[in-house]
């Protein structure tokens, strides 16, 4: 296995850029990400609000809610203090984390001897999905940062630090126990015994906490299995090929074509690939493909969410830059066409369509093919090093301009915001003795609502209520049955009825035609695709 590239850095064209300039570029990138967030003020997915509320609850959750299996413990701990600054401050914080992921990717490329390491600021920094999600509250961005940091420490031979970082990745997202397991084997092979043991540090810590609280000596694996079983049918599986089809949307034509070129040049030059970077990319990509497979059952499925793969965006970009380093020194560049022509055929046949950020739709979009052709031509031209750098920087910018889109507030969000405003106004009237009537409600009345944005727009978390609300996807019937006269079921069409997650959750008609409930308010979105209704319990 090559731990370091064999690229020479003493060519007359090579110039080292000062650390001040690199930090300045990192700061500018963070500012660009944050500035973009002011234009993209909608939500990519509502999880970013759910995660924000998760951070806020850190300070009063019990120990298993904080450190238990599937609690995103590592993510929650890292973000608990920044979340005190509010939702907007978190956008700035996330922007800095995303920008410093690029910075440490640059440092890793420098360690590997890359002469084109500056290109990572474009290949990764302006990578379409990475850019669009850079400021949002998703654990995938944090894990990507940790993965690059761990890789840098690994190549610096600081194996114990590497092991702790990778263990913390698994503490943040449970599926990355697979990566900590692989690192364990690598460190055993290197006879780094203490470091190998440290790959399980946070896993043992988390299991020990669960064991103390629950009495189950195998708390962590049992909880992970139970969670996986509970959500196995909750989201559709898009097919094993899903992420192959969506790879251009996720990584963009520049990073994707350069990655294929890296594989090509390694084969053409008969060199060993950098397995320490390539293997995590392949494992994580294929793991998510397997979780979406329809022909066999593997894992719970993830609905084909594209954001799960931005975890490998930095490593894929790093390999692409390393590939360009090798290609520059390769005289028979035309041989790359053996690999790139099949890629162009695949892009033309399967990826020339628009998308809805979940899957491709039947609207032709030739941009992926056009950019792939331009990049292929650039790769086989006998250009000088600085010309490659400038060309790929410019093509990355043009790709970003043509594919990066903003997310605006949707009719659903506007409708739930209107519902939250109505609730707040009538709660104030109900709490005021001068305006209170039997038709109103007070803060002593319990509520149930599965839509996190309702509480976000109320600017309240669950501990801000006198009676803790029910905040579940798909309100269970047995929970609704415990409600007393005056309590509210806030049913909405996005999360209110989820029988695959909550088998006893009920559809709209159950409450609308139920003599024990009275509908007191109703809102429908302007596009007629979303509704929210307030049902007050009038009989026990």
C-alpha positions as a Python dict, from the first residue, in 0.01 Angstrom:
ca = {
    (1, 'X'): (0, 0, 0),
    (2, 'X'): (134, 342, -87),
    (3, 'X'): (103, 579, 206),
    (4, 'X'): (254, 863, 9),
    (5, 'X'): (240, 964, -353),
    (6, 'X'): (563, 948, -555),
    (7, 'X'): (504, 1290, -709),
    (8, 'X'): (804, 1518, -725),
    (9, 'X'): (770, 1865, -582),
    (10, 'X'): (1100, 2016, -698),
    (11, 'X'): (999, 2108, -1051),
    (12, 'X'): (1072, 2469, -1156),
    (13, 'X'): (696, 2528, -1195),
    (14, 'X'): (627, 2433, -834),
    (15, 'X'): (569, 2709, -579),
    (16, 'X'): (464, 2660, -221),
    (17, 'X'): (177, 2884, -111),
    (18, 'X'): (209, 3033, 237),
    (19, 'X'): (-13, 2906, 516),
    (20, 'X'): (-153, 3258, 557),
    (21, 'X'): (-284, 3253, 198),
    (22, 'X'): (-434, 2907, 248),
    (23, 'X'): (-608, 3018, 569),
    (24, 'X'): (-728, 3331, 390),
    (25, 'X'): (-876, 3116, 112),
    (26, 'X'): (-1039, 2898, 377),
    (27, 'X'): (-1192, 3202, 544),
    (28, 'X'): (-1321, 3334, 210),
    (29, 'X'): (-1477, 2995, 137),
    (30, 'X'): (-1651, 2996, 477),
    (31, 'X'): (-1784, 3348, 409),
    (32, 'X'): (-1911, 3238, 65),
    (33, 'X'): (-2090, 2938, 221),
    (34, 'X'): (-2252, 3155, 486),
    (35, 'X'): (-2346, 3428, 237),
    (36, 'X'): (-2508, 3163, 17),
    (37, 'X'): (-2717, 3052, 316),
    (38, 'X'): (-2890, 3390, 320),
    (39, 'X'): (-3014, 3325, -35),
    (40, 'X'): (-3089, 2958, 23),
    (41, 'X'): (-3313, 3017, 325),
    (42, 'X'): (-3536, 2715, 271),
    (43, 'X'): (-3469, 2363, 391),
    (44, 'X'): (-3300, 2081, 202),
    (45, 'X'): (-3468, 1842, 445),
    (46, 'X'): (-3643, 1906, 773),
    (47, 'X'): (-3376, 1703, 954),
    (48, 'X'): (-3167, 2019, 979),
    (49, 'X'): (-3431, 2167, 1209),
    (50, 'X'): (-3470, 1836, 1392),
    (51, 'X'): (-3095, 1826, 1455),
    (52, 'X'): (-3099, 2185, 1582),
    (53, 'X'): (-3366, 2090, 1834),
    (54, 'X'): (-3162, 1782, 1923),
    (55, 'X'): (-2870, 2008, 2015),
    (56, 'X'): (-3092, 2230, 2225),
    (57, 'X'): (-3225, 1933, 2421),
    (58, 'X'): (-2871, 1825, 2517),
    (59, 'X'): (-2880, 2027, 2838),
    (60, 'X'): (-3181, 1853, 2991),
    (61, 'X'): (-3192, 1508, 2829),
    (62, 'X'): (-3130, 1203, 3043),
    (63, 'X'): (-2808, 1008, 2997),
    (64, 'X'): (-2939, 758, 2741),
    (65, 'X'): (-3102, 1033, 2535),
    (66, 'X'): (-2756, 1190, 2515),
    (67, 'X'): (-2522, 891, 2507),
    (68, 'X'): (-2749, 606, 2403),
    (69, 'X'): (-2731, 408, 2081),
    (70, 'X'): (-2861, 592, 1773),
    (71, 'X'): (-2864, 926, 1960),
    (72, 'X'): (-2596, 1081, 1731),
    (73, 'X'): (-2409, 1133, 2056),
    (74, 'X'): (-2084, 1260, 1909),
    (75, 'X'): (-2270, 1508, 1690),
    (76, 'X'): (-2489, 1626, 1976),
    (77, 'X'): (-2193, 1684, 2210),
    (78, 'X'): (-1993, 1879, 1950),
    (79, 'X'): (-2283, 2108, 1862),
    (80, 'X'): (-2450, 2161, 2202),
    (81, 'X'): (-2256, 2482, 2276),
    (82, 'X'): (-2263, 2634, 1921),
    (83, 'X'): (-2642, 2572, 1914),
    (84, 'X'): (-2681, 2816, 2203),
    (85, 'X'): (-2606, 3088, 1950),
    (86, 'X'): (-2922, 3005, 1757),
    (87, 'X'): (-3007, 2869, 1414),
    (88, 'X'): (-2834, 3146, 1216),
    (89, 'X'): (-2513, 3116, 1419),
    (90, 'X'): (-2512, 2742, 1348),
    (91, 'X'): (-2513, 2820, 975),
    (92, 'X'): (-2195, 3021, 1026),
    (93, 'X'): (-2043, 2747, 1242),
    (94, 'X'): (-2125, 2480, 981),
    (95, 'X'): (-1979, 2700, 707),
    (96, 'X'): (-1651, 2718, 899),
    (97, 'X'): (-1647, 2339, 953),
    (98, 'X'): (-1711, 2277, 581),
    (99, 'X'): (-1439, 2526, 480),
    (100, 'X'): (-1186, 2371, 719),
    (101, 'X'): (-1266, 2030, 576),
    (102, 'X'): (-1133, 2172, 249),
    (103, 'X'): (-835, 2319, 436),
    (104, 'X'): (-738, 1986, 593),
    (105, 'X'): (-792, 1815, 256),
    (106, 'X'): (-533, 2059, 121),
    (107, 'X'): (-300, 1970, 408),
    (108, 'X'): (-346, 1600, 336),
    (109, 'X'): (-264, 1653, -32),
    (110, 'X'): (44, 1847, 74),
    (111, 'X'): (149, 1556, 292),
    (112, 'X'): (105, 1324, -6),
    (113, 'X'): (327, 1546, -222),
    (114, 'X'): (65, 1685, -460),
    (115, 'X'): (173, 1974, -681),
    (116, 'X'): (-188, 2058, -764),
    (117, 'X'): (-323, 2062, -409),
    (118, 'X'): (-469, 2411, -449),
    (119, 'X'): (-719, 2254, -686),
    (120, 'X'): (-900, 2095, -389),
    (121, 'X'): (-1047, 2438, -307),
    (122, 'X'): (-1236, 2406, -636),
    (123, 'X'): (-1284, 2030, -681),
    (124, 'X'): (-1425, 1998, -326),
    (125, 'X'): (-1498, 2357, -221),
    (126, 'X'): (-1738, 2417, -511),
    (127, 'X'): (-1856, 2057, -547),
    (128, 'X'): (-2233, 2101, -609),
    (129, 'X'): (-2402, 1911, -326),
    (130, 'X'): (-2120, 1985, -82),
    (131, 'X'): (-2162, 2357, -150),
    (132, 'X'): (-2542, 2348, -119),
    (133, 'X'): (-2530, 2163, 214),
    (134, 'X'): (-2218, 2330, 357),
    (135, 'X'): (-2403, 2546, 611),
    (136, 'X'): (-2678, 2301, 708),
    (137, 'X'): (-2715, 2091, 1024),
    (138, 'X'): (-2623, 1745, 900),
    (139, 'X'): (-2397, 1498, 1078),
    (140, 'X'): (-2259, 1387, 741),
    (141, 'X'): (-2064, 1714, 713),
    (142, 'X'): (-1916, 1660, 1059),
    (143, 'X'): (-1819, 1302, 981),
    (144, 'X'): (-1656, 1418, 654),
    (145, 'X'): (-1449, 1668, 853),
    (146, 'X'): (-1350, 1400, 1105),
    (147, 'X'): (-1261, 1154, 828),
    (148, 'X'): (-1023, 1399, 658),
    (149, 'X'): (-870, 1491, 994),
    (150, 'X'): (-822, 1122, 1076),
    (151, 'X'): (-661, 1055, 737),
    (152, 'X'): (-420, 1345, 789),
    (153, 'X'): (-320, 1215, 1132),
    (154, 'X'): (-279, 866, 989),
    (155, 'X'): (-31, 982, 726),
    (156, 'X'): (145, 1182, 998),
    (157, 'X'): (180, 844, 1178),
    (158, 'X'): (-14, 970, 1479),
    (159, 'X'): (-204, 644, 1500),
    (160, 'X'): (-355, 683, 1846),
    (161, 'X'): (-508, 1018, 1754),
    (162, 'X'): (-634, 865, 1429),
    (163, 'X'): (-795, 577, 1619),
    (164, 'X'): (-973, 812, 1861),
    (165, 'X'): (-1106, 1030, 1578),
    (166, 'X'): (-1237, 729, 1385),
    (167, 'X'): (-1390, 589, 1703),
    (168, 'X'): (-1563, 925, 1751),
    (169, 'X'): (-1699, 898, 1396),
    (170, 'X'): (-1876, 577, 1498),
    (171, 'X'): (-1993, 758, 1813),
    (172, 'X'): (-2153, 1013, 1578),
    (173, 'X'): (-2305, 776, 1322),
    (174, 'X'): (-2336, 408, 1410),
    (175, 'X'): (-2279, 271, 1059),
    (176, 'X'): (-1917, 388, 1074),
    (177, 'X'): (-1828, 115, 1319),
    (178, 'X'): (-1743, -54, 989),
    (179, 'X'): (-1467, 202, 926),
    (180, 'X'): (-1333, 175, 1282),
    (181, 'X'): (-1326, -203, 1233),
    (182, 'X'): (-1121, -169, 914),
    (183, 'X'): (-881, 70, 1085),
    (184, 'X'): (-848, -181, 1371),
    (185, 'X'): (-725, -444, 1123),
    (186, 'X'): (-484, -200, 957),
    (187, 'X'): (-334, -100, 1292),
    (188, 'X'): (-300, -465, 1394),
    (189, 'X'): (-112, -526, 1069),
    (190, 'X'): (117, -234, 1158),
    (191, 'X'): (159, -375, 1512),
    (192, 'X'): (22, -54, 1663),
    (193, 'X'): (-144, -242, 1949),
    (194, 'X'): (-255, 48, 2169),
    (195, 'X'): (-387, 246, 1872),
    (196, 'X'): (-578, -62, 1750),
    (197, 'X'): (-751, -91, 2088),
    (198, 'X'): (-839, 279, 2082),
    (199, 'X'): (-1048, 231, 1766),
    (200, 'X'): (-1316, 94, 2001),
    (201, 'X'): (-1276, 356, 2275),
    (202, 'X'): (-1607, 541, 2229),
    (203, 'X'): (-1789, 220, 2139),
    (204, 'X'): (-1689, 62, 2471),
    (205, 'X'): (-1769, 386, 2654),
    (206, 'X'): (-2117, 405, 2498),
    (207, 'X'): (-2192, 39, 2563),
    (208, 'X'): (-2073, 70, 2924),
    (209, 'X'): (-2307, 363, 2989),
    (210, 'X'): (-2596, 164, 2840),
    (211, 'X'): (-2500, -143, 3043),
    (212, 'X'): (-2498, 57, 3369),
    (213, 'X'): (-2836, 216, 3297),
    (214, 'X'): (-3020, -82, 3146),
    (215, 'X'): (-2835, -383, 3284),
    (216, 'X'): (-2781, -521, 2932),
    (217, 'X'): (-2414, -611, 2893),
    (218, 'X'): (-2457, -600, 2513),
    (219, 'X'): (-2662, -282, 2519),
    (220, 'X'): (-2511, -120, 2207),
    (221, 'X'): (-2544, -407, 1956),
    (222, 'X'): (-2891, -497, 2088),
    (223, 'X'): (-3007, -134, 2057),
    (224, 'X'): (-2863, -97, 1708),
    (225, 'X'): (-3035, -416, 1590),
    (226, 'X'): (-3365, -309, 1746),
    (227, 'X'): (-3343, 34, 1585),
    (228, 'X'): (-3260, -116, 1245),
    (229, 'X'): (-3556, -352, 1271),
    (230, 'X'): (-3786, -67, 1370),
    (231, 'X'): (-3710, 142, 1062),
    (232, 'X'): (-3638, -131, 805),
    (233, 'X'): (-3954, -56, 603),
    (234, 'X'): (-3987, 311, 689),
    (235, 'X'): (-3826, 446, 372),
    (236, 'X'): (-3829, 305, 19),
    (237, 'X'): (-3519, 138, -123),
    (238, 'X'): (-3423, 305, -450),
    (239, 'X'): (-3219, 14, -588),
    (240, 'X'): (-2852, -86, -571),
    (241, 'X'): (-2774, 126, -878),
    (242, 'X'): (-2930, 441, -730),
    (243, 'X'): (-2610, 612, -615),
    (244, 'X'): (-2431, 518, -936),
    (245, 'X'): (-2706, 699, -1129),
    (246, 'X'): (-2698, 998, -894),
    (247, 'X'): (-2318, 1024, -866),
    (248, 'X'): (-2301, 1324, -1102),
    (249, 'X'): (-2560, 1506, -893),
    (250, 'X'): (-2376, 1432, -569),
    (251, 'X'): (-2013, 1488, -670),
    (252, 'X'): (-2037, 1687, -992),
    (253, 'X'): (-1870, 1614, -1325),
    (254, 'X'): (-1527, 1747, -1223),
    (255, 'X'): (-1476, 1535, -910),
    (256, 'X'): (-1640, 1228, -1065),
    (257, 'X'): (-1436, 1236, -1388),
    (258, 'X'): (-1112, 1304, -1201),
    (259, 'X'): (-1186, 1012, -967),
    (260, 'X'): (-1235, 775, -1262),
    (261, 'X'): (-916, 921, -1411),
    (262, 'X'): (-731, 839, -1088),
    (263, 'X'): (-835, 476, -1114),
    (264, 'X'): (-743, 480, -1485),
    (265, 'X'): (-395, 628, -1443),
    (266, 'X'): (-313, 390, -1156),
    (267, 'X'): (-400, 96, -1379),
    (268, 'X'): (-216, 239, -1682),
    (269, 'X'): (96, 311, -1478),
    (270, 'X'): (66, -23, -1297),
    (271, 'X'): (96, 148, -960),
    (272, 'X'): (-62, 56, -631),
    (273, 'X'): (-351, 287, -542),
    (274, 'X'): (-353, 473, -215),
    (275, 'X'): (-572, 216, -43),
    (276, 'X'): (-591, 414, 279),
    (277, 'X'): (-800, 674, 96),
    (278, 'X'): (-956, 465, -180),
    (279, 'X'): (-1087, 185, 44),
    (280, 'X'): (-1306, 409, 268),
    (281, 'X'): (-1453, 567, -48),
    (282, 'X'): (-1543, 229, -195),
    (283, 'X'): (-1670, 82, 133),
    (284, 'X'): (-1896, 375, 219),
    (285, 'X'): (-2028, 406, -137),
    (286, 'X'): (-2104, 36, -173),
    (287, 'X'): (-2247, 17, 180),
    (288, 'X'): (-2507, 279, 90),
    (289, 'X'): (-2573, 107, -244),
    (290, 'X'): (-2635, -222, -59),
    (291, 'X'): (-2873, -51, 185),
    (292, 'X'): (-3083, 56, -116),
    (293, 'X'): (-3078, -281, -290),
    (294, 'X'): (-3420, -422, -378),
    (295, 'X'): (-3302, -765, -491),
    (296, 'X'): (-3162, -856, -150),
    (297, 'X'): (-3222, -740, 206),
    (298, 'X'): (-2936, -549, 366),
    (299, 'X'): (-2988, -296, 643),
    (300, 'X'): (-3283, -66, 699),
    (301, 'X'): (-3255, 142, 381),
    (302, 'X'): (-3213, 518, 375),
    (303, 'X'): (-3461, 635, 114),
    (304, 'X'): (-3177, 710, -128),
    (305, 'X'): (-3087, 1036, 47),
    (306, 'X'): (-2804, 1199, -145),
    (307, 'X'): (-2652, 1371, 157),
    (308, 'X'): (-2530, 1041, 303),
    (309, 'X'): (-2256, 1033, 40),
    (310, 'X'): (-2109, 1379, 99),
    (311, 'X'): (-1912, 1200, 373),
    (312, 'X'): (-1677, 1074, 100),
    (313, 'X'): (-1680, 1394, -108),
    (314, 'X'): (-1347, 1515, 37),
    (315, 'X'): (-1168, 1182, -11),
    (316, 'X'): (-1305, 1145, -364),
    (317, 'X'): (-1183, 1498, -446),
    (318, 'X'): (-840, 1422, -295),
    (319, 'X'): (-804, 1113, -514),
    (320, 'X'): (-908, 1317, -816),
    (321, 'X'): (-632, 1572, -753),
    (322, 'X'): (-378, 1292, -700),
    (323, 'X'): (-492, 1146, -1030),
    (324, 'X'): (-429, 1476, -1207),
    (325, 'X'): (-77, 1485, -1057),
    (326, 'X'): (-5, 1148, -1216),
    (327, 'X'): (-169, 1233, -1549),
    (328, 'X'): (43, 1548, -1594),
    (329, 'X'): (354, 1330, -1589),
    (330, 'X'): (205, 1071, -1827),
    (331, 'X'): (300, 1099, -2193),
    (332, 'X'): (36, 870, -2343),
    (333, 'X'): (-263, 1062, -2212),
    (334, 'X'): (-481, 935, -2496),
    (335, 'X'): (-486, 595, -2324),
    (336, 'X'): (-714, 749, -2062),
    (337, 'X'): (-989, 731, -2324),
    (338, 'X'): (-1005, 354, -2266),
    (339, 'X'): (-1169, 441, -1934),
    (340, 'X'): (-1319, 783, -2003),
    (341, 'X'): (-1515, 693, -2318),
    (342, 'X'): (-1717, 427, -2128),
    (343, 'X'): (-1775, 690, -1857),
    (344, 'X'): (-1905, 937, -2119),
    (345, 'X'): (-2134, 670, -2264),
    (346, 'X'): (-2270, 594, -1915),
    (347, 'X'): (-2321, 963, -1838),
    (348, 'X'): (-2495, 1019, -2173),
    (349, 'X'): (-2719, 715, -2136),
    (350, 'X'): (-2810, 732, -1766),
    (351, 'X'): (-2731, 1076, -1620),
    (352, 'X'): (-2853, 1332, -1874),
    (353, 'X'): (-3166, 1408, -1674),
    (354, 'X'): (-3285, 1660, -1421),
    (355, 'X'): (-3344, 1552, -1063),
    (356, 'X'): (-3547, 1635, -753),
    (357, 'X'): (-3258, 1572, -509),
    (358, 'X'): (-3389, 1220, -453),
    (359, 'X'): (-3377, 1062, -797),
    (360, 'X'): (-3360, 1150, -1166),
    (361, 'X'): (-3676, 1267, -1341),
    (362, 'X'): (-3781, 1246, -1705),
    (363, 'X'): (-3656, 1590, -1805),
    (364, 'X'): (-3350, 1590, -2030),
    (365, 'X'): (-3048, 1784, -1899),
    (366, 'X'): (-2733, 1766, -2111),
    (367, 'X'): (-2506, 1955, -1871),
    (368, 'X'): (-2355, 1645, -1703),
    (369, 'X'): (-2248, 1508, -2043),
    (370, 'X'): (-2123, 1843, -2175),
    (371, 'X'): (-1906, 1906, -1869),
    (372, 'X'): (-1779, 1547, -1872),
    (373, 'X'): (-1673, 1584, -2237),
    (374, 'X'): (-1493, 1913, -2167),
    (375, 'X'): (-1307, 1760, -1871),
    (376, 'X'): (-1210, 1454, -2076),
    (377, 'X'): (-1067, 1675, -2352),
    (378, 'X'): (-869, 1878, -2095),
    (379, 'X'): (-725, 1562, -1943),
    (380, 'X'): (-581, 1430, -2268),
    (381, 'X'): (-440, 1763, -2388),
    (382, 'X'): (-62, 1811, -2336),
    (383, 'X'): (-97, 2117, -2113),
    (384, 'X'): (151, 2259, -1864),
    (385, 'X'): (88, 2212, -1493),
    (386, 'X'): (-34, 2566, -1430),
    (387, 'X'): (-265, 2543, -1730),
    (388, 'X'): (-425, 2228, -1588),
    (389, 'X'): (-471, 2404, -1255),
    (390, 'X'): (-631, 2712, -1410),
    (391, 'X'): (-849, 2508, -1648),
    (392, 'X'): (-990, 2279, -1380),
    (393, 'X'): (-1041, 2568, -1140),
    (394, 'X'): (-1242, 2754, -1406),
    (395, 'X'): (-1443, 2449, -1512),
    (396, 'X'): (-1525, 2384, -1143),
    (397, 'X'): (-1652, 2742, -1110),
    (398, 'X'): (-1861, 2715, -1428),
    (399, 'X'): (-2001, 2380, -1313),
    (400, 'X'): (-2091, 2531, -976),
    (401, 'X'): (-2260, 2834, -1131),
    (402, 'X'): (-2466, 2613, -1364),
    (403, 'X'): (-2570, 2345, -1111),
    (404, 'X'): (-2576, 2497, -761),
    (405, 'X'): (-2931, 2605, -677),
    (406, 'X'): (-3092, 2775, -379),
    (407, 'X'): (-3364, 2621, -164),
    (408, 'X'): (-3648, 2861, -92),
    (409, 'X'): (-3921, 2832, 170),
    (410, 'X'): (-4183, 2593, 30),
    (411, 'X'): (-4564, 2614, 62),
    (412, 'X'): (-4555, 2340, 328),
    (413, 'X'): (-4316, 2539, 547),
    (414, 'X'): (-4522, 2857, 505),
    (415, 'X'): (-4835, 2667, 603),
    (416, 'X'): (-4686, 2510, 916),
    (417, 'X'): (-4547, 2851, 1010),
    (418, 'X'): (-4897, 2997, 978),
    (419, 'X'): (-5032, 2717, 1198),
    (420, 'X'): (-4766, 2782, 1463),
    (421, 'X'): (-4850, 3152, 1462),
    (422, 'X'): (-5220, 3076, 1505),
    (423, 'X'): (-5147, 2841, 1796),
    (424, 'X'): (-4923, 3098, 1968),
    (425, 'X'): (-5186, 3373, 1934),
    (426, 'X'): (-5471, 3159, 2068),
    (427, 'X'): (-5254, 3016, 2346),
    (428, 'X'): (-5189, 3372, 2460),
    (429, 'X'): (-5564, 3444, 2458),
    (430, 'X'): (-5637, 3123, 2647),
    (431, 'X'): (-5378, 3201, 2913),
    (432, 'X'): (-5518, 3549, 2970),
    (433, 'X'): (-5802, 3540, 3229),
    (434, 'X'): (-5971, 3834, 3056),
    (435, 'X'): (-5992, 3661, 2718),
    (436, 'X'): (-6006, 3294, 2819),
    (437, 'X'): (-6310, 3094, 2708),
    (438, 'X'): (-6399, 2726, 2700),
    (439, 'X'): (-6333, 2732, 2325),
    (440, 'X'): (-5968, 2825, 2377),
    (441, 'X'): (-5677, 2626, 2519),
    (442, 'X'): (-5404, 2705, 2768),
    (443, 'X'): (-5047, 2595, 2827),
    (444, 'X'): (-5181, 2329, 3065),
    (445, 'X'): (-5330, 2149, 2766),
    (446, 'X'): (-5099, 1891, 2614),
    (447, 'X'): (-5029, 1888, 2239),
    (448, 'X'): (-4905, 1626, 1991),
    (449, 'X'): (-4740, 1712, 1660),
    (450, 'X'): (-4486, 1520, 1453),
    (451, 'X'): (-4371, 1814, 1241),
    (452, 'X'): (-4051, 1957, 1386),
    (453, 'X'): (-4101, 2289, 1206),
    (454, 'X'): (-4413, 2355, 1414),
    (455, 'X'): (-4197, 2373, 1728),
    (456, 'X'): (-3918, 2552, 1541),
    (457, 'X'): (-4153, 2832, 1440),
    (458, 'X'): (-4293, 2843, 1793),
    (459, 'X'): (-3932, 2884, 1910),
    (460, 'X'): (-3997, 2618, 2173),
    (461, 'X'): (-3840, 2286, 2254),
    (462, 'X'): (-4022, 2014, 2442),
    (463, 'X'): (-3899, 2128, 2785),
    (464, 'X'): (-4043, 2476, 2725),
    (465, 'X'): (-4396, 2338, 2778),
    (466, 'X'): (-4569, 2284, 3113),
    (467, 'X'): (-4679, 1943, 2986),
    (468, 'X'): (-4422, 1783, 2758),
    (469, 'X'): (-4565, 1753, 2405),
    (470, 'X'): (-4565, 1439, 2192),
    (471, 'X'): (-4314, 1495, 1910),
    (472, 'X'): (-4324, 1169, 1715),
    (473, 'X'): (-4344, 1081, 1348),
    (474, 'X'): (-4688, 925, 1328),
    (475, 'X'): (-4876, 995, 1651),
    (476, 'X'): (-4956, 654, 1807),
    (477, 'X'): (-5326, 594, 1878),
    (478, 'X'): (-5249, 471, 2229),
    (479, 'X'): (-5082, 806, 2300),
    (480, 'X'): (-5376, 1001, 2163),
    (481, 'X'): (-5608, 791, 2380),
    (482, 'X'): (-5433, 921, 2693),
    (483, 'X'): (-5512, 1283, 2603),
    (484, 'X'): (-5763, 1465, 2822),
    (485, 'X'): (-6041, 1708, 2735),
    (486, 'X'): (-5890, 2026, 2595),
    (487, 'X'): (-5570, 1862, 2471),
    (488, 'X'): (-5474, 1908, 2103),
    (489, 'X'): (-5377, 1672, 1825),
    (490, 'X'): (-5205, 1877, 1554),
    (491, 'X'): (-5234, 1645, 1256),
    (492, 'X'): (-5046, 1726, 936),
    (493, 'X'): (-5012, 1534, 614),
    (494, 'X'): (-4632, 1504, 603),
    (495, 'X'): (-4550, 1331, 931),
    (496, 'X'): (-4889, 1277, 1095),
    (497, 'X'): (-4960, 937, 945),
    (498, 'X'): (-4659, 705, 926),
    (499, 'X'): (-4781, 346, 963),
    (500, 'X'): (-4443, 197, 868),
    (501, 'X'): (-4274, 381, 1153),
    (502, 'X'): (-4567, 396, 1393),
    (503, 'X'): (-4813, 114, 1313),
    (504, 'X'): (-5094, 260, 1524),
    (505, 'X'): (-5072, 613, 1380),
    (506, 'X'): (-5403, 722, 1228),
    (507, 'X'): (-5503, 901, 906),
    (508, 'X'): (-5682, 1235, 894),
    (509, 'X'): (-6032, 1085, 878),
    (510, 'X'): (-5983, 908, 1210),
    (511, 'X'): (-5976, 1241, 1392),
    (512, 'X'): (-6207, 1428, 1156),
    (513, 'X'): (-6490, 1175, 1205),
    (514, 'X'): (-6417, 1095, 1568),
    (515, 'X'): (-6689, 1220, 1808),
    (516, 'X'): (-6426, 1257, 2080),
    (517, 'X'): (-6245, 1527, 1880),
    (518, 'X'): (-6345, 1864, 1738),
    (519, 'X'): (-6163, 2032, 1450),
    (520, 'X'): (-6097, 2392, 1555),
    (521, 'X'): (-5860, 2511, 1280),
    (522, 'X'): (-5743, 2396, 940),
    (523, 'X'): (-5480, 2518, 693),
    (524, 'X'): (-5394, 2394, 345),
    (525, 'X'): (-5086, 2492, 146),
    (526, 'X'): (-5129, 2700, -166),
    (527, 'X'): (-5017, 2408, -384),
    (528, 'X'): (-5281, 2178, -220),
    (529, 'X'): (-5012, 1923, -130),
    (530, 'X'): (-5003, 1977, 246),
    (531, 'X'): (-5255, 2035, 521),
    (532, 'X'): (-5248, 2083, 896),
    (533, 'X'): (-5551, 2059, 1125),
    (534, 'X'): (-5601, 2121, 1496),
    (535, 'X'): (-5820, 1864, 1671),
    (536, 'X'): (-5923, 1936, 2030),
    (537, 'X'): (-6037, 1650, 2249),
    (538, 'X'): (-6390, 1717, 2374),
    (539, 'X'): (-6474, 1381, 2537),
    (540, 'X'): (-6262, 1125, 2722),
}
